[in-house]
XYZ file of C-alpha atoms in Angstrom:
675
model
C -40.319 141.104 195.670
C -41.341 137.950 197.462
C -38.619 135.835 195.889
C -36.000 138.402 196.795
C -37.216 138.486 200.380
C -36.792 134.734 200.736
C -33.345 134.647 199.195
C -31.819 137.685 200.922
C -29.491 136.793 203.842
C -30.630 137.851 207.297
C -29.629 141.507 207.568
C -28.416 143.266 210.667
C -31.409 144.600 212.567
C -29.510 146.392 215.277
C -31.226 149.597 216.166
C -34.540 148.457 214.759
C -36.263 148.145 218.127
C -35.860 151.819 218.959
C -37.368 152.772 215.621
C -40.318 150.383 215.902
C -41.207 151.144 219.483
C -42.438 154.669 219.039
C -42.656 155.570 215.362
C -45.965 155.990 213.568
C -46.697 153.924 210.478
C -46.496 156.835 208.062
C -43.289 158.160 209.520
C -41.766 154.689 209.458
C -42.510 154.304 205.768
C -41.105 157.719 204.911
C -37.861 157.543 206.890
C -35.024 156.596 204.497
C -32.584 155.731 207.292
C -34.589 152.762 208.601
C -32.672 149.477 208.757
C -33.271 147.024 205.942
C -35.152 144.694 208.323
C -37.714 147.374 209.161
C -38.253 148.240 205.500
C -38.526 144.550 204.572
C -41.159 143.824 207.235
C -43.090 146.936 206.223
C -43.007 145.879 202.553
C -44.166 142.315 203.279
C -46.990 143.501 205.523
C -48.069 145.768 202.675
C -47.882 142.954 200.112
C -50.423 140.995 202.148
C -53.112 143.461 201.079
C -52.111 144.719 197.620
C -55.096 145.006 195.208
C -55.014 142.523 192.332
C -52.130 140.684 193.994
C -53.471 139.357 197.285
C -56.909 141.047 197.482
C -59.552 142.327 195.080
C -59.507 146.048 194.355
C -62.027 147.927 196.484
C -65.387 148.553 194.828
C -66.698 150.788 197.602
C -65.176 153.616 199.619
C -62.965 152.302 202.407
C -64.653 151.923 205.763
C -62.214 151.632 208.616
C -63.417 150.302 211.971
C -61.928 151.942 215.021
C -61.733 149.665 218.092
C -62.837 150.718 221.557
C -59.227 150.436 222.697
C -57.079 152.773 220.510
C -54.062 150.554 221.125
C -55.679 147.722 219.129
C -55.289 149.490 215.763
C -57.983 150.122 213.152
C -58.767 147.787 210.264
C -60.568 147.630 206.932
C -63.031 144.695 206.630
C -62.941 144.945 202.823
C -59.306 143.804 202.858
C -59.882 140.635 204.889
C -59.053 137.490 202.965
C -62.164 135.591 204.078
C -65.118 136.391 206.379
C -64.968 135.381 210.014
C -63.580 137.158 213.035
C -63.949 140.904 212.680
C -66.410 140.566 209.801
C -68.702 137.556 210.226
C -71.012 138.480 207.345
C -68.472 139.593 204.759
C -67.858 138.330 201.232
C -64.918 135.978 200.504
C -61.971 137.869 199.036
C -60.024 135.146 197.285
C -59.169 133.116 194.210
C -56.453 130.571 193.436
C -53.925 133.165 192.301
C -54.478 135.197 195.432
C -53.963 132.063 197.542
C -50.649 131.341 195.826
C -49.430 134.912 196.294
C -50.512 135.013 199.935
C -48.731 131.733 200.604
C -45.449 133.028 199.193
C -45.658 136.316 201.115
C -46.345 134.452 204.367
C -43.404 132.133 203.702
C -41.204 135.197 203.308
C -42.476 136.539 206.643
C -41.856 133.176 208.296
C -38.271 133.141 207.032
C -37.750 136.610 208.469
C -39.080 135.493 211.852
C -36.921 132.339 211.876
C -34.029 133.976 213.738
C -35.341 132.031 216.745
C -34.314 128.764 215.063
C -30.675 129.806 215.004
C -30.597 130.799 218.675
C -29.711 128.490 221.548
C -32.286 128.087 224.345
C -30.046 130.009 226.746
C -29.672 132.905 224.309
C -33.413 132.881 223.670
C -34.050 133.899 227.281
C -32.015 137.089 226.904
C -31.771 137.931 223.184
C -34.761 139.506 221.450
C -36.054 138.628 218.009
C -36.253 142.139 216.592
C -38.020 140.939 213.471
C -40.969 139.937 215.619
C -40.668 143.134 217.640
C -41.192 145.084 214.434
C -44.060 142.948 213.123
C -46.072 142.860 216.359
C -45.713 146.534 217.253
C -48.853 148.709 216.899
C -46.873 151.054 214.621
C -46.616 148.316 211.980
C -49.247 148.673 209.270
C -52.002 146.144 208.530
C -51.477 144.310 211.816
C -55.162 143.920 212.634
C -56.125 143.023 209.065
C -53.407 140.371 209.052
C -54.485 138.954 212.412
C -58.089 138.481 211.306
C -57.060 137.144 207.904
C -54.688 134.539 209.342
C -57.259 133.384 211.898
C -60.069 133.184 209.362
C -58.045 131.418 206.669
C -56.864 128.743 209.112
C -60.221 128.153 210.795
C -62.485 128.371 207.739
C -60.610 125.698 205.782
C -62.964 122.908 204.673
C -61.228 119.548 204.009
C -64.479 117.734 203.194
C -66.029 119.953 200.532
C -69.060 118.249 198.991
C -68.194 114.989 200.769
C -67.427 113.012 197.598
C -65.168 110.035 198.444
C -61.632 110.544 197.132
C -62.707 113.956 195.831
C -59.478 115.576 197.050
C -57.432 113.311 194.762
C -58.817 114.922 191.613
C -58.927 118.566 192.713
C -55.977 120.839 193.460
C -56.355 122.467 196.848
C -54.307 125.650 197.180
C -56.227 126.638 200.275
C -54.682 123.869 202.427
C -51.134 125.161 201.916
C -52.355 128.671 202.727
C -54.127 127.443 205.878
C -50.923 125.642 206.931
C -48.632 128.625 206.594
C -51.258 131.035 207.992
C -51.535 129.130 211.275
C -47.756 128.815 211.510
C -47.173 132.544 211.051
C -50.036 133.364 213.423
C -48.663 131.090 216.160
C -45.191 132.582 215.805
C -46.605 136.098 216.161
C -48.734 135.085 219.161
C -45.809 133.313 220.839
C -43.611 136.397 220.940
C -43.385 138.389 224.179
C -41.824 141.865 223.937
C -39.046 142.665 226.408
C -40.027 144.537 229.566
C -38.977 148.202 229.693
C -35.874 149.209 231.543
C -36.400 150.725 234.953
C -34.657 153.881 233.767
C -36.687 154.053 230.532
C -39.602 156.487 230.715
C -41.231 155.203 227.487
C -44.119 152.756 227.597
C -43.409 149.063 227.149
C -43.680 147.510 223.712
C -46.943 145.651 223.057
C -47.571 142.529 220.991
C -50.693 143.657 219.169
C -51.492 140.105 218.023
C -51.602 138.918 221.628
C -53.725 141.904 222.609
C -56.230 141.131 219.849
C -56.405 137.483 220.873
C -57.002 138.371 224.514
C -59.630 140.941 223.501
C -61.931 138.417 221.752
C -65.118 138.763 223.806
C -67.960 138.603 221.314
C -69.920 135.395 222.025
C -70.681 134.818 218.362
C -67.000 134.982 217.447
C -66.015 132.708 220.344
C -68.623 130.100 219.415
C -67.578 130.197 215.755
C -63.894 129.831 216.647
C -64.500 126.860 218.939
C -66.845 125.160 216.474
C -64.360 125.472 213.624
C -61.463 124.246 215.768
C -63.276 121.160 217.027
C -64.567 120.395 213.547
C -61.071 120.461 212.045
C -59.500 118.425 214.856
C -62.243 115.792 214.682
C -61.592 115.537 210.955
C -58.438 113.557 211.800
C -60.569 110.956 213.609
C -63.200 110.866 210.860
C -60.579 110.424 208.134
C -59.204 107.349 209.925
C -62.633 105.906 210.673
C -64.120 105.396 207.194
C -65.214 102.236 205.399
C -63.227 103.266 202.309
C -59.542 103.762 203.264
C -58.247 107.294 202.679
C -61.557 108.335 201.086
C -61.842 111.410 203.311
C -59.153 114.065 203.218
C -57.307 114.567 206.500
C -55.883 117.884 207.626
C -52.172 118.036 208.376
C -52.084 121.146 210.581
C -53.678 119.669 213.715
C -50.582 120.455 215.802
C -50.796 124.120 214.811
C -54.479 124.105 215.780
C -53.660 122.661 219.211
C -51.033 125.358 219.754
C -53.553 128.040 218.762
C -56.146 126.547 221.117
C -53.561 126.622 223.908
C -52.915 130.317 223.237
C -56.648 131.034 223.351
C -57.417 129.277 226.630
C -54.227 130.562 228.259
C -54.493 134.195 227.156
C -58.261 134.726 226.971
C -60.201 133.739 230.107
C -63.466 134.975 228.567
C -62.984 132.443 225.775
C -62.246 129.692 228.312
C -65.347 130.402 230.401
C -67.572 130.604 227.343
C -66.568 127.234 225.877
C -66.875 125.519 229.260
C -70.323 126.919 230.066
C -72.017 127.193 226.681
C -70.229 124.767 224.345
C -69.583 121.042 224.396
C -65.980 120.884 225.585
C -65.980 117.115 225.027
C -65.804 117.829 221.292
C -62.281 119.045 222.059
C -61.455 116.359 224.637
C -61.982 113.437 222.233
C -59.407 114.542 219.594
C -56.935 115.542 222.329
C -57.146 112.090 223.896
C -56.992 110.498 220.440
C -53.736 112.316 219.625
C -52.254 111.250 222.963
C -53.135 107.611 222.370
C -51.828 107.514 218.796
C -48.768 109.641 219.569
C -47.385 107.119 222.048
C -46.472 104.841 219.125
C -44.265 107.429 217.389
C -41.143 108.842 219.109
C -41.417 111.960 216.928
C -44.840 112.719 218.454
C -43.660 113.134 222.050
C -44.162 116.887 221.768
C -47.745 116.295 220.613
C -48.423 114.200 223.726
C -46.928 116.929 225.901
C -49.084 119.737 224.534
C -52.206 117.565 224.793
C -51.302 116.847 228.422
C -50.775 120.540 229.155
C -54.147 121.359 227.604
C -55.919 118.812 229.804
C -53.981 120.083 232.828
C -55.098 123.658 232.216
C -58.715 122.610 231.589
C -58.782 120.319 234.633
C -58.295 123.344 236.873
C -61.858 124.430 236.030
C -64.813 122.866 237.845
C -67.056 123.056 234.780
C -64.627 120.897 232.831
C -64.774 118.074 235.381
C -68.563 118.211 235.466
C -68.824 118.087 231.662
C -66.846 114.827 231.528
C -69.835 112.993 233.027
C -71.489 113.166 229.619
C -71.811 109.599 228.191
C -69.216 108.583 225.645
C -70.915 106.878 222.695
C -68.486 107.641 219.875
C -66.584 104.828 218.196
C -62.891 105.643 217.830
C -60.445 103.883 215.478
C -58.351 102.776 218.488
C -57.633 99.432 220.109
C -59.307 100.421 223.372
C -61.040 97.891 225.640
C -64.809 97.858 225.375
C -66.434 99.999 228.039
C -69.780 101.609 228.688
C -69.075 104.873 230.423
C -68.421 108.584 230.078
C -65.628 110.812 228.810
C -63.819 110.575 232.149
C -63.576 106.800 231.627
C -62.014 107.460 228.241
C -59.366 109.711 229.822
C -58.536 107.148 232.538
C -58.216 104.283 230.052
C -56.004 106.279 227.686
C -53.779 107.493 230.548
C -53.400 103.887 231.689
C -52.396 102.848 228.171
C -49.847 105.659 227.872
C -48.233 104.725 231.192
C -48.153 100.952 230.693
C -47.490 100.918 226.950
C -45.726 104.195 226.251
C -42.065 105.117 225.748
C -39.808 105.709 228.751
C -39.407 109.353 227.736
C -42.955 109.993 228.942
C -41.981 109.354 232.578
C -41.678 113.105 233.077
C -45.400 113.454 232.324
C -46.613 111.097 235.060
C -46.985 113.945 237.553
C -49.120 115.906 235.081
C -51.277 112.895 234.212
C -52.029 112.105 237.847
C -52.572 115.783 238.658
C -55.253 115.864 235.952
C -56.976 112.811 237.445
C -56.771 114.315 240.923
C -58.308 117.602 239.742
C -61.170 115.807 237.978
C -61.965 113.194 240.636
C -64.295 115.265 242.907
C -66.720 115.765 239.999
C -66.850 112.259 238.479
C -70.314 110.910 239.224
C -69.812 107.386 237.909
C -66.767 105.545 236.586
C -67.233 102.249 234.781
C -65.681 99.035 236.043
C -63.008 98.927 233.334
C -61.570 102.354 234.218
C -61.789 101.574 237.970
C -59.715 98.436 237.448
C -57.194 100.468 235.448
C -56.838 102.930 238.325
C -56.217 100.126 240.825
C -53.711 98.507 238.483
C -51.804 101.795 238.331
C -51.936 101.977 242.121
C -50.300 98.549 242.382
C -47.606 99.516 239.903
C -46.657 102.741 241.672
C -46.797 101.340 245.204
C -44.390 98.530 244.416
C -41.112 98.590 246.361
C -39.025 98.854 243.243
C -40.795 102.026 242.120
C -40.964 103.735 245.507
C -37.304 103.106 246.397
C -35.807 103.887 242.977
C -35.993 107.713 243.285
C -36.490 110.219 246.061
C -39.709 111.750 244.683
C -41.437 108.670 243.270
C -43.849 108.507 246.193
C -45.560 111.704 244.991
C -47.571 109.702 242.476
C -49.022 107.606 245.321
C -50.385 110.768 246.937
C -52.088 111.746 243.685
C -53.731 108.339 243.347
C -54.899 108.373 246.957
C -56.371 111.836 246.328
C -58.327 110.389 243.409
C -59.738 107.559 245.545
C -60.517 109.809 248.515
C -62.238 112.469 246.407
C -64.490 109.939 244.714
C -65.339 108.140 247.977
C -66.035 111.340 249.900
C -67.905 113.314 247.238
C -69.225 110.827 244.657
C -69.711 107.572 246.593
C -73.302 107.034 245.472
C -72.508 106.407 241.793
C -69.064 104.821 242.060
C -69.722 101.344 243.462
C -67.391 99.784 240.816
C -64.456 101.725 242.287
C -65.431 100.739 245.835
C -65.636 97.115 244.741
C -62.228 97.326 243.038
C -60.710 98.803 246.217
C -62.176 95.955 248.293
C -60.666 93.419 245.910
C -57.235 95.101 246.153
C -57.133 95.420 249.934
C -53.699 93.807 250.039
C -52.151 96.658 248.043
C -53.302 99.193 250.641
C -52.158 96.972 253.502
C -48.726 96.583 251.926
C -48.410 100.336 251.544
C -49.423 100.971 255.152
C -46.833 98.453 256.427
C -44.033 99.472 254.082
C -40.614 99.345 255.775
C -36.984 100.071 255.036
C -34.726 98.211 254.636
C -36.801 95.719 252.669
C -36.296 91.958 253.194
C -33.145 90.487 251.700
C -35.091 88.359 249.273
C -36.274 91.566 247.536
C -32.845 93.142 247.133
C -31.122 93.419 243.791
C -29.270 90.469 242.377
C -26.233 90.516 240.136
C -27.021 87.942 237.478
C -28.849 88.849 234.258
C -32.338 87.587 233.531
C -32.734 84.869 230.949
C -35.990 83.883 229.255
C -36.846 81.317 231.908
C -36.305 83.811 234.722
C -38.427 86.396 232.918
C -41.267 83.904 232.600
C -40.968 83.074 236.286
C -41.109 86.783 237.113
C -44.300 87.150 235.072
C -45.880 84.231 236.927
C -45.019 85.878 240.234
C -46.474 89.199 239.104
C -49.635 87.509 237.892
C -50.103 85.707 241.196
C -49.140 88.509 243.578
C -49.850 91.709 241.523
C -46.660 93.165 242.966
C -42.918 92.900 242.737
C -41.333 90.176 244.863
C -37.772 90.029 243.569
C -35.516 92.633 241.997
C -33.031 91.637 239.330
C -30.313 93.613 237.611
C -31.192 93.172 233.956
C -32.660 94.764 230.888
C -36.348 95.707 231.120
C -38.800 93.216 229.764
C -39.968 94.300 226.311
C -43.716 95.059 226.129
C -45.729 92.712 223.927
C -46.600 93.513 220.339
C -49.675 95.541 219.531
C -51.588 92.496 218.327
C -50.971 90.700 221.614
C -52.069 93.769 223.537
C -55.250 93.945 221.512
C -55.976 90.276 222.142
C -55.444 90.770 225.864
C -57.753 93.791 225.933
C -60.384 91.898 223.953
C -60.234 88.967 226.353
C -60.498 91.368 229.276
C -63.546 93.078 227.768
C -65.315 89.830 226.781
C -64.636 87.974 230.030
C -67.063 88.101 232.969
C -66.735 91.270 234.985
C -65.536 89.344 238.032
C -62.568 88.156 236.023
C -61.762 91.678 234.929
C -61.081 92.816 238.454
C -58.399 90.231 239.090
C -56.755 90.202 235.664
C -53.478 92.003 235.082
C -52.955 92.759 231.401
C -49.738 91.884 229.622
C -48.861 95.583 229.420
C -49.174 95.954 233.186
C -47.034 92.863 233.707
C -44.425 94.305 231.362
C -44.501 97.661 233.166
C -44.103 96.023 236.560
C -41.359 93.795 235.210
C -39.684 96.898 233.829
C -39.761 98.388 237.304
C -38.219 95.172 238.538
C -35.323 95.775 236.169
C -34.602 99.187 237.660
C -31.918 99.536 240.278
C -32.949 100.296 243.819
C -30.973 103.535 243.958
C -31.414 106.422 241.551
C -28.211 107.925 240.052
C -27.179 111.421 241.025
C -28.005 114.316 238.740
C -25.394 115.650 236.332
C -24.983 118.769 238.455
C -24.251 116.699 241.548
C -21.797 114.547 239.624
C -20.004 117.648 238.391
C -19.548 118.851 241.968
C -18.145 115.494 243.058
C -15.763 114.584 240.246
C -12.915 113.904 242.654
C -15.023 111.764 244.951
C -16.980 109.807 242.313
C -20.705 109.979 241.600
C -23.013 110.440 244.562
C -26.103 108.247 244.757
C -29.305 108.865 246.632
C -29.962 106.263 249.297
C -33.398 105.652 250.827
C -33.444 105.921 254.593
C -35.891 105.088 257.353
C -36.307 108.794 258.117
C -37.119 109.557 254.472
C -39.687 106.753 254.368
C -41.360 107.738 257.622
C -41.380 111.394 256.574
C -43.834 110.815 253.710
C -45.477 107.619 254.930
C -46.927 109.419 257.964
C -48.611 111.880 255.614
C -50.366 109.265 253.476
C -54.116 110.059 253.384
C -55.247 106.495 254.097
C -57.884 107.251 256.730
C -60.848 107.319 254.335
C -59.888 104.094 252.569
C -59.078 102.326 255.839
C -62.482 103.305 257.237
C -64.119 102.079 254.031
C -62.348 98.721 254.210
C -63.039 98.366 257.909
C -66.797 98.891 257.535
C -67.610 97.425 254.141
C -65.337 94.425 253.666
C -66.717 92.355 256.582
C -70.290 93.082 255.462
C -69.568 92.090 251.880
C -67.871 88.875 252.985
C -70.736 88.097 255.336
C -73.374 88.682 252.663
C -71.393 86.644 250.150
C -71.388 83.664 252.511
C -74.980 84.090 253.727
C -76.605 84.627 250.322
C -74.125 82.738 248.217
C -72.955 85.639 246.091
C -70.941 84.239 243.196
C -71.253 87.118 240.752
C -69.896 90.619 241.030
C -73.194 92.075 239.768
C -74.762 90.909 243.027
C -71.971 92.512 245.031
C -72.349 95.786 243.128
C -76.085 95.719 243.718
C -75.458 95.212 247.424
C -73.004 98.145 247.479
C -75.577 100.403 245.798
C -77.982 99.763 248.651
C -75.431 100.589 251.343
C -74.473 103.993 252.684
C -71.328 105.256 254.349
C -72.914 108.344 255.878
C -71.612 108.744 259.420
C -68.901 106.117 258.926
C -66.386 108.007 256.808
C -64.231 110.864 258.124
C -65.391 114.449 257.649
C -64.947 115.314 253.953
C -61.659 117.021 253.278
C -61.440 120.286 251.305
C -61.208 119.890 247.541
C -57.707 120.806 246.369
C -57.323 121.834 242.724
C -53.817 122.205 241.310
C -53.897 124.724 238.470
C -51.370 125.274 235.733
C -49.038 128.177 236.488
C -47.169 129.776 233.559
C -43.415 129.942 233.972
C -40.315 130.617 231.918
C -39.494 126.925 231.474
C -42.837 125.965 229.934
C -42.822 129.107 227.787
C -39.442 128.091 226.406
C -40.732 124.581 225.761
C -43.730 125.902 223.818
C -41.481 128.091 221.674
C -39.175 125.151 220.968
C -42.085 122.850 220.166
C -43.705 125.419 217.875
C -40.553 125.954 215.841
C -39.898 122.212 215.765
C -43.319 121.666 214.184
C -42.739 124.499 211.690
C -39.301 123.178 210.760
C -40.560 119.647 210.117
C -43.655 120.809 208.231
C -41.567 122.829 205.734
C -39.144 120.206 204.460
C -40.652 119.487 201.027
C -38.907 122.627 199.802
C -36.798 123.535 202.851
C -37.313 127.076 204.069
C -34.621 126.890 206.747
C -30.956 125.963 207.016
C -31.075 122.734 209.005
C -27.296 122.661 209.480
C -27.306 125.845 211.576
C -30.364 125.240 213.754
C -29.423 125.709 217.431
C -32.813 125.811 219.148
C -33.122 122.018 219.154
C -31.251 118.926 218.009
C -32.131 117.371 214.671
C -31.837 113.591 214.433
C -32.153 112.082 210.961
C -33.403 108.493 211.020
C -32.755 106.198 208.075
C -35.885 104.133 207.441
C -34.710 102.666 204.159
C -34.247 99.245 205.769
C -37.969 99.205 206.566
C -39.003 99.593 202.938
């Protein structure tokens, strides 16, 4: 039956929604006129819990648990595949044959749900996937048993076993394939949103029972178990790449599915979110998220992974408890080429964000707003940033206040506001423990002065030239950037290519080993490359495709910076706090340096610790937190990303017709020349 279900062409499911919306399970099974799709879904849901095929035959009378909410459907704990949610103290109900059968049945279900793959994004907004409407409706049988079984199979998977090095090489592991497909099917079911009822329709709206069950998880024991299992599996990826014996520890492959499931939990279940922030160590989740972001920047196929990690941090950053928890010291050693630092988890986030911006692909430009929003949300709660991360923040400030960045697009100045919010929040609310940031701001006074005196039009010597850049000119540009930390001449040429990874590592190592005073004035090669890349950008941003389409007869329209545009946002720059800080502290630091002969930054930092700005700074401003707001665009992106992951993860024996996929574009890259 399973093989037939996979091979059968997609049948017409028209009329299925009316049947599924109101019919009871028994009536649905007995009605001979049901469409083939409804009968197929009903058969596959039944196959998931057939004795001696996917579960053991019952040895005791059935005990069905009725939920408090009748809409959540009853379930039989004896049929669950493994203990966990819904039955924490049960007995495992599995063997290798059962795992193989369950895997094939779930693959058949996934193929049935794959209608989304063959739908364009525009059609997806209006057309309904009636297969999913049938499977998620409360009238469908075994829904609650399947929900708990899929969750428990995915989360209870143990890649380590007895911990024997290379043990996974000699033992067949059927459970991993089952965990893979279980999380994929579960995410597809959780991603579906039933259509709203018509205004003229008197019947109740359809309900996604899987979503309702996820949002109804309120038992603290179940929440703690779910979070512990998720963080353990995600940290397995780090542990597997951080061993003395290469590849001696098995690494899970379904970490993207786990991140999607975690997103669904924190987005749909606010009880779950509050519990993990208040009573669990959320940093156990932050470390793998940041790790995936850092590693994903090297692989163009992992851009979606970076996006979902960014969205997770954005959602979490809207909670005060999350920002406070990041003050926990970071002592873990990661298999990454990060600069040495002695700080907390907030320092780790700042350093990784800096690396993504200065040494990431251009396609990540759209994430800059999210990255800086995260830093702005966290900044009021950061008690102490280390010197390395403070220098990274000031380096980013110099990059994004350069003329070539600000005047290349109409909205580029928004990032400057985010960075100023970060500085102001830390100075106003966490001044006592952040002397390294204050010291870095004093050392970069010129950057703030240049921003305050920014004018348009800029001097002629900074306008774009027409000749391409040769190697000698590029070297001269680097020398200028190193001396001035800002752009001084724009050239019309290709962007300077960032240095190789080995060179970047050497630069970071030099920066970490050098005296701290040298760190504050050193611009890394990646920052030079990023600033040089900005130098290669034209002063005027091209018009959007929509604008070009409206002006075909008149030629493309280009945005031009104006004095009014510049003054409009420049007058709103929140520079008062930083200006007051510079006005009161800089003369005192210079005076003490001359009087006592300060020649080491440790002495300056010690002096700053003994000073106070009480009564000198403006009245603290209100803390502004920008929270993630769900919308149709991000929902569509999540659906596309989910199905993209599923499509790529099922290519060993392809489950889907890649030639007819319309949801996204498939690009096949030939890597044979790299072999």
